[in-house]
Amino acid sequence: MSDSGDAACLEGMTDLNAITQVVVIGGGYAGAVAANRLRLRRDIEITLVNPRPEFVERMRLHQFVAGTHEAAIGYETLLGAGVRLIVDRAVRVDTATRRVELGSGRALEYDYVVYAVGSTATVPASIPGAAEFAYPIAEYEHAQRLRAALADVPVGAPIVVVGGGLTGIETAAELVEQGRAVTIVSGEGLAANFSNPARRSVAKWLAGNGVEVREQARVREVRRDGVVLADGDVLPGALTIWTAGFGVPELASRSGLRTDELGRLLTDETLTSIDDDRIVAAGDAVAPSGRPLRMSCYAAQPLGAQAADTVLARIAGAEPSVLDVAFVACTVGLGSRAGVMQFSRRDDTPVPMYLGGRVAGQIKERVGLAGPIATIRKEARKPGAIPTFMGLGRRKELSAAEPKSTVQP
């Protein structure tokens, strides 16, 4: 890939004839950081498996749909020298033979796997018409399809966004700023993970910009021309965008590894699979001690660094460090000029303090959107440059007892 890596920063030189093969599955925010960081040792052969030839900025997909920003970046600008990219899809990890089986029929031998497959949208099959008529937005292909469909919808036609979480809010805000007529349908309260003052700030911006919000409303049916709510109300919609709920790929369970009820790989606090110490996980698809962190880029990149460090420690015969993670804040963008930044306790629960308006919007753009790409490139230039922690960790307070999540065999 790029030649930006500095050989002087590559440490851990042992017998170069004893090459350790590490396969990183998933080239998102966590996987890209992990792949770059593994270059701290020269005696590792690093292979990154990703289904697309380009990195997708998932945090910008709502902007991509609205036509205000692109969301794909070439990996040649993100990966350091020595990282081999294979454009393919992992379909199974054979832990007995230590081989990652690919959709093309190929198989990659490994000594260690970094499992960073990320998350995806879930459109419930139980809701009539949802799979047929609703447009998810969680992946690049989803966003491409939605962007093409949106181009055929007249500007004044109504659009329904199902989901009042941060993705739904940002999507609605981006579209209304483009002159679209948008209604949000939220099964819970709007921005349910925010404090009441911050939620009111979000609601005020949406109302002031013409977005109608239906809170505590459930979708009973999705039609080609709108949605039917549980109470019988019919909301017209030339387009229905589905942002409610996320899932994860089934690769772990398909490989015989234990997961939580959502399908996230169960690990210990070093991010090592509870079934196989050759598999280390990071990002949205991991549940350390059965207690997953919030699905977010904010968590994914430090987890990617932590996963790489765990692999490096095991190669060196050292004891890996346990996860030391804490949250500080969460920011939602409201179009191109505003936002709301919710401050939180270390355990990611909100406090009644927030920052709104233009300043929060600038923070979202500079730190929340542009920052992750800068982080990946920084790790490509100098492996080990970014910290693995996000503050004083709440993880040390967790009990070593059985995980909270239901374990799936």
Coordinates of C-alpha atoms in Angstrom, one line a residue:
M1 CA 0.0 0.0 0.0
S2 CA 1.4 3.5 0.8
D3 CA 5.1 3.9 1.5
S4 CA 4.4 6.3 4.4
G5 CA 5.5 3.8 7.1
D6 CA 8.8 4.6 8.8
A7 CA 10.9 1.5 9.3
A8 CA 12.6 3.2 12.2
C9 CA 9.4 3.0 14.2
L10 CA 9.0 -0.8 13.6
E11 CA 9.9 -2.6 16.7
G12 CA 9.9 -6.1 18.0
M13 CA 12.4 -7.5 15.5
T14 CA 13.0 -11.2 16.2
D15 CA 13.8 -14.0 13.8
L16 CA 12.6 -12.7 10.5
N17 CA 12.4 -16.3 9.2
A18 CA 9.6 -17.0 11.7
I19 CA 6.8 -15.0 10.1
T20 CA 3.5 -14.7 12.0
Q21 CA 0.4 -14.5 9.7
V22 CA -2.4 -12.2 10.9
V23 CA -5.6 -11.8 9.0
V24 CA -7.7 -8.8 9.7
I25 CA -11.3 -9.4 8.7
G26 CA -13.0 -6.1 8.0
G27 CA -11.4 -2.8 6.8
G28 CA -13.6 -0.3 8.7
Y29 CA -12.6 2.1 11.4
A30 CA -11.4 -0.7 13.8
G31 CA -9.9 -3.0 11.2
A32 CA -7.9 -0.3 9.4
V33 CA -6.4 0.9 12.7
A34 CA -5.5 -2.6 13.8
A35 CA -3.9 -3.5 10.4
N36 CA -1.7 -0.4 10.6
R37 CA -0.8 -0.9 14.2
L38 CA 0.3 -4.5 13.7
R39 CA 3.2 -3.1 11.7
L40 CA 5.0 -2.4 15.0
R41 CA 6.7 -5.7 14.3
R42 CA 8.5 -6.6 11.1
D43 CA 7.9 -10.3 11.5
I44 CA 4.2 -10.2 10.8
E45 CA 2.5 -10.7 7.5
I46 CA -0.7 -8.6 7.6
T47 CA -3.6 -9.3 5.3
L48 CA -6.7 -7.2 5.4
V49 CA -9.8 -8.7 3.9
N50 CA -12.6 -6.3 3.0
P51 CA -15.5 -6.8 0.6
R52 CA -14.9 -3.4 -1.1
P53 CA -11.8 -1.9 -2.7
E54 CA -12.4 1.4 -0.9
F55 CA -12.8 2.4 2.7
V56 CA -16.3 3.6 3.4
E57 CA -16.8 6.5 5.8
R58 CA -20.0 5.2 7.3
M59 CA -20.4 8.4 9.4
R60 CA -20.8 10.3 6.2
L61 CA -23.4 8.1 4.5
H62 CA -26.2 10.5 5.3
Q63 CA -24.3 13.2 3.6
F64 CA -23.5 11.0 0.7
V65 CA -27.2 10.3 0.3
A66 CA -28.0 14.0 0.3
G67 CA -25.3 14.6 -2.2
T68 CA -23.2 16.9 0.0
H69 CA -20.2 14.7 0.6
E70 CA -18.5 11.6 -0.8
A71 CA -18.1 8.6 1.5
A72 CA -15.4 6.4 -0.2
I73 CA -11.7 6.7 0.2
G74 CA -9.0 4.7 -1.5
Y75 CA -7.1 2.4 0.8
E76 CA -3.8 3.4 -0.8
T77 CA -4.1 6.6 1.2
L78 CA -4.9 4.8 4.5
L79 CA -2.8 1.7 4.8
G80 CA 0.9 1.6 5.7
A81 CA 3.5 -0.2 3.8
G82 CA 3.3 -4.0 4.2
V83 CA -0.4 -4.3 4.6
R84 CA -1.8 -6.6 1.9
L85 CA -5.4 -5.8 0.9
I86 CA -7.6 -8.6 -0.5
V87 CA -11.0 -7.6 -1.8
D88 CA -13.2 -10.5 -0.9
R89 CA -15.7 -11.5 1.8
A90 CA -14.9 -13.9 4.7
V91 CA -17.5 -16.6 4.9
R92 CA -16.1 -18.8 7.7
V93 CA -13.2 -19.0 10.1
D94 CA -12.0 -22.6 10.4
T95 CA -10.5 -22.6 13.8
A96 CA -9.4 -26.2 13.6
T97 CA -7.1 -25.7 10.5
R98 CA -6.6 -21.9 11.1
R99 CA -7.9 -20.9 7.8
V100 CA -10.2 -18.0 6.8
E101 CA -12.5 -19.2 4.0
L102 CA -13.4 -16.5 1.4
G103 CA -16.4 -16.1 -0.8
S104 CA -14.2 -16.5 -3.9
G105 CA -13.3 -20.0 -2.8
R106 CA -9.8 -19.0 -1.6
A107 CA -8.6 -19.7 1.9
L108 CA -6.0 -17.8 4.0
E109 CA -3.9 -19.5 6.6
Y110 CA -3.5 -17.5 9.9
D111 CA -1.7 -17.6 13.2
Y112 CA -4.1 -14.9 14.5
V113 CA -7.3 -13.3 13.3
V114 CA -8.5 -9.8 14.1
Y115 CA -12.3 -10.0 13.9
A116 CA -13.5 -6.5 12.9
V117 CA -16.5 -7.2 10.7
G118 CA -18.5 -4.1 11.9
S119 CA -22.3 -3.8 11.9
T120 CA -25.1 -3.5 9.4
A121 CA -28.8 -2.5 9.2
T122 CA -31.6 -4.7 10.3
V123 CA -35.0 -4.3 8.5
P124 CA -37.5 -6.5 10.3
A125 CA -39.2 -9.1 8.2
S126 CA -42.1 -9.1 10.6
I127 CA -43.3 -5.7 9.3
P128 CA -45.1 -6.1 6.0
G129 CA -43.5 -4.2 3.2
A130 CA -40.4 -3.2 5.2
A131 CA -38.0 -5.3 3.3
E132 CA -39.6 -4.5 0.0
F133 CA -40.1 -0.7 0.2
A134 CA -37.9 0.7 3.0
Y135 CA -34.4 1.9 2.3
P136 CA -31.7 1.2 4.9
I137 CA -28.7 3.4 5.0
A138 CA -26.1 1.6 7.1
E139 CA -23.8 0.4 4.3
Y140 CA -22.4 1.9 1.2
E141 CA -24.5 -0.2 -1.2
H142 CA -27.6 0.8 0.8
A143 CA -26.7 4.5 0.5
Q144 CA -26.0 4.2 -3.2
R145 CA -29.4 2.7 -3.8
L146 CA -31.1 5.3 -1.6
R147 CA -29.2 8.2 -3.3
A148 CA -30.4 7.0 -6.7
A149 CA -34.0 6.6 -5.5
L150 CA -33.9 10.1 -3.9
A151 CA -32.8 11.6 -7.2
D152 CA -36.2 10.5 -8.7
V153 CA -38.2 12.0 -5.9
P154 CA -39.5 15.6 -6.3
V155 CA -38.1 18.0 -3.8
G156 CA -41.5 18.7 -2.3
A157 CA -42.6 15.1 -1.9
P158 CA -42.8 13.8 1.7
I159 CA -40.1 11.5 3.1
V160 CA -40.5 9.3 6.1
V161 CA -37.4 8.4 8.3
V162 CA -38.1 5.5 10.6
G163 CA -35.9 5.7 13.7
G164 CA -35.3 8.5 16.1
G165 CA -31.7 7.6 17.0
L166 CA -28.7 9.6 15.9
T167 CA -28.6 8.1 12.4
G168 CA -32.2 9.0 11.8
I169 CA -31.8 12.5 13.2
E170 CA -28.7 13.2 11.1
T171 CA -30.3 11.8 7.9
A172 CA -33.5 13.9 8.5
A173 CA -31.5 17.0 9.2
E174 CA -29.4 16.6 6.1
L175 CA -32.4 16.1 3.9
V176 CA -34.5 18.9 5.3
E177 CA -31.5 21.2 4.7
Q178 CA -31.8 20.2 1.1
G179 CA -35.4 21.4 1.0
R180 CA -37.0 18.0 1.6
A181 CA -40.2 17.5 3.6
V182 CA -39.3 15.0 6.3
T183 CA -41.2 13.2 9.1
I184 CA -39.3 11.1 11.7
V185 CA -41.1 8.1 13.3
S186 CA -39.5 7.1 16.6
G187 CA -40.5 4.1 18.5
E188 CA -38.9 5.6 21.6
G189 CA -38.1 9.1 22.5
L190 CA -36.1 11.2 20.1
A191 CA -32.3 10.8 20.8
A192 CA -33.2 8.4 23.7
N193 CA -29.6 8.2 24.8
F194 CA -29.4 11.9 25.4
S195 CA -30.4 13.9 28.5
N196 CA -33.7 15.7 28.5
P197 CA -32.1 19.2 28.0
A198 CA -30.1 17.9 25.0
R199 CA -33.1 16.1 23.6
R200 CA -35.1 19.3 23.7
S201 CA -32.3 21.1 21.9
V202 CA -32.4 18.5 19.1
A203 CA -36.2 18.7 18.9
K204 CA -36.2 22.5 18.8
W205 CA -33.8 22.5 15.8
L206 CA -35.9 19.8 14.0
A207 CA -39.1 21.7 14.6
G208 CA -37.6 25.0 13.6
N209 CA -36.5 23.5 10.3
G210 CA -39.8 21.9 9.5
V211 CA -39.2 18.3 10.5
E212 CA -42.2 16.6 11.9
V213 CA -41.5 14.1 14.7
R214 CA -43.8 11.3 15.8
E215 CA -42.5 9.9 19.1
Q216 CA -43.6 6.7 20.7
A217 CA -44.9 5.6 17.4
R218 CA -44.6 2.1 15.9
V219 CA -44.6 1.2 12.2
R220 CA -47.2 -1.5 11.4
E221 CA -46.7 -1.6 7.6
V222 CA -44.5 0.0 5.0
R223 CA -46.1 0.8 1.6
R224 CA -44.7 2.0 -1.6
D225 CA -46.3 5.4 -0.9
G226 CA -45.9 5.7 2.9
V227 CA -46.1 3.9 6.2
V228 CA -49.0 2.8 8.4
L229 CA -48.5 3.3 12.2
A230 CA -49.7 1.0 14.9
D231 CA -52.6 3.4 15.8
G232 CA -53.8 3.2 12.2
D233 CA -52.5 6.6 11.1
V234 CA -51.1 6.7 7.5
L235 CA -48.1 8.9 6.8
P236 CA -47.6 9.6 3.1
G237 CA -44.1 9.1 1.9
A238 CA -42.6 9.0 -1.6
L239 CA -39.6 7.4 0.1
T240 CA -39.2 5.5 3.5
I241 CA -35.7 5.4 5.0
W242 CA -35.1 2.8 7.7
T243 CA -32.5 3.7 10.4
A244 CA -34.1 1.8 13.3
G245 CA -31.7 -0.9 14.6
F246 CA -28.4 -2.4 13.8
G247 CA -27.2 -6.0 13.5
V248 CA -23.9 -7.7 12.9
P249 CA -22.7 -10.3 10.3
E250 CA -23.2 -13.9 11.2
L251 CA -19.6 -14.9 10.6
A252 CA -18.8 -15.7 14.2
S253 CA -21.8 -18.0 14.8
R254 CA -21.2 -19.5 11.3
S255 CA -17.7 -20.3 12.5
G256 CA -18.8 -22.0 15.7
L257 CA -17.8 -19.2 18.0
R258 CA -20.0 -18.1 20.8
T259 CA -21.8 -14.8 20.5
D260 CA -24.3 -12.6 22.4
E261 CA -28.0 -12.5 21.4
L262 CA -27.2 -10.0 18.6
G263 CA -24.4 -12.0 17.1
R264 CA -21.4 -10.1 18.6
L265 CA -18.4 -12.2 19.3
L266 CA -18.0 -12.9 23.0
T267 CA -14.5 -12.1 24.3
D268 CA -12.7 -11.5 27.6
E269 CA -11.5 -8.0 28.6
T270 CA -8.4 -8.4 26.3
L271 CA -10.8 -8.7 23.4
T272 CA -9.8 -12.4 23.0
S273 CA -12.5 -14.8 22.0
I274 CA -13.7 -16.9 24.9
D275 CA -13.4 -20.0 22.5
D276 CA -10.1 -19.4 20.8
D277 CA -7.1 -17.3 21.9
R278 CA -6.0 -17.0 18.3
I279 CA -9.0 -14.8 17.5
V280 CA -9.1 -11.2 18.8
A281 CA -12.0 -8.8 18.0
A282 CA -12.7 -5.1 17.8
G283 CA -15.4 -2.7 16.8
D284 CA -19.2 -3.1 16.7
A285 CA -19.2 -6.9 16.5
V286 CA -17.5 -7.6 19.8
A287 CA -19.0 -8.0 23.3
P288 CA -16.3 -8.0 25.9
S289 CA -17.5 -9.9 28.9
G290 CA -20.9 -9.9 27.3
R291 CA -21.1 -6.1 27.9
P292 CA -20.6 -4.5 24.5
L293 CA -19.8 -0.8 24.1
R294 CA -21.9 1.6 22.1
M295 CA -21.7 0.9 18.4
S296 CA -19.7 3.9 17.3
C297 CA -16.5 5.0 15.6
Y298 CA -15.6 6.6 18.9
A299 CA -15.2 3.1 20.4
A300 CA -14.1 1.2 17.3
Q301 CA -10.8 2.9 16.7
P302 CA -9.4 2.4 20.3
L303 CA -10.7 -1.1 20.2
G304 CA -8.9 -1.7 17.0
A305 CA -5.7 -0.5 18.6
Q306 CA -6.3 -2.6 21.6
A307 CA -6.9 -5.7 19.5
A308 CA -3.6 -5.2 17.7
D309 CA -1.8 -4.7 21.0
T310 CA -3.3 -8.0 22.3
V311 CA -2.1 -9.9 19.2
L312 CA 1.4 -8.3 19.6
A313 CA 1.5 -9.2 23.2
R314 CA 0.7 -12.8 22.5
I315 CA 3.3 -13.0 19.8
A316 CA 5.8 -11.7 22.2
G317 CA 4.7 -14.2 24.9
A318 CA 3.5 -11.4 27.2
E319 CA 0.2 -11.0 29.0
P320 CA -2.2 -8.7 27.0
S321 CA -3.6 -5.6 28.8
V322 CA -7.3 -5.5 29.7
L323 CA -9.6 -3.0 28.1
D324 CA -9.5 0.4 29.7
V325 CA -12.3 2.4 28.1
A326 CA -14.5 5.3 29.1
F327 CA -16.8 7.6 27.2
V328 CA -16.8 11.4 27.4
A329 CA -19.5 12.7 25.0
C330 CA -21.6 11.9 22.0
T331 CA -22.4 14.4 19.2
V332 CA -25.2 14.5 16.6
G333 CA -24.9 16.6 13.6
L334 CA -27.8 18.8 12.5
G335 CA -27.2 19.6 8.9
S336 CA -24.1 21.5 7.9
R337 CA -24.1 24.3 10.5
A338 CA -25.4 22.9 13.8
G339 CA -25.2 20.0 16.2
V340 CA -25.8 18.9 19.8
M341 CA -22.9 17.5 21.9
Q342 CA -24.1 15.4 24.9
F343 CA -21.6 15.0 27.7
S344 CA -21.6 11.7 29.6
R345 CA -20.3 9.7 32.5
R346 CA -17.6 7.2 32.0
D347 CA -20.2 4.4 31.6
D348 CA -21.8 6.3 28.6
T349 CA -24.8 7.5 30.6
P350 CA -25.7 11.1 29.9
V351 CA -25.3 14.0 32.3
P352 CA -27.5 17.1 32.2
M353 CA -24.9 19.1 30.3
Y354 CA -24.6 19.6 26.6
L355 CA -23.3 21.9 23.9
G356 CA -25.5 23.0 21.1
G357 CA -25.6 25.1 18.0
R358 CA -22.8 26.0 15.6
V359 CA -20.0 25.2 17.9
A360 CA -21.3 21.6 18.4
G361 CA -21.7 21.3 14.6
Q362 CA -18.1 22.3 14.1
I363 CA -16.9 19.8 16.7
K364 CA -18.9 17.1 14.9
E365 CA -17.3 17.9 11.6
R366 CA -13.7 18.3 12.8
V367 CA -13.5 15.6 15.4
G368 CA -16.4 13.2 14.8
L369 CA -16.2 13.1 11.0
A370 CA -12.8 14.2 9.9
G371 CA -10.9 12.9 12.9
P372 CA -11.2 9.2 12.4
I373 CA -9.6 9.3 8.9
A374 CA -6.8 11.4 10.3
T375 CA -6.4 8.7 13.1
I376 CA -6.1 5.9 10.5
R377 CA -3.5 7.9 8.5
K378 CA -1.6 8.7 11.7
E379 CA -1.3 5.0 12.5
A380 CA -0.2 4.3 9.0
R381 CA 2.6 6.9 9.2
K382 CA 3.7 5.8 12.7
P383 CA 2.3 2.5 14.1
G384 CA 1.5 2.8 17.8
A385 CA 0.9 6.5 17.6
I386 CA -2.6 6.5 18.9
P387 CA -3.6 5.6 22.5
T388 CA -5.7 2.5 23.2
F389 CA -7.8 4.1 25.9
M390 CA -10.5 6.8 26.0
G391 CA -10.1 7.9 29.6
L392 CA -10.2 6.3 33.0
G393 CA -11.9 2.9 32.4
R394 CA -15.1 1.7 33.7
R395 CA -14.1 -1.8 32.5
K396 CA -12.1 -2.3 35.7
E397 CA -15.3 -2.0 37.7
L398 CA -16.9 -4.9 35.8
S399 CA -17.4 -8.2 37.7
A400 CA -15.7 -11.3 36.4
A401 CA -18.9 -13.2 36.8
E402 CA -21.0 -14.5 33.9
P403 CA -21.8 -12.0 31.1
K404 CA -25.1 -10.2 31.1
S405 CA -25.8 -11.0 27.5
T406 CA -27.5 -14.2 26.5
V407 CA -24.8 -16.5 25.1
Q408 CA -25.6 -18.2 21.8
P409 CA -23.9 -21.5 21.2

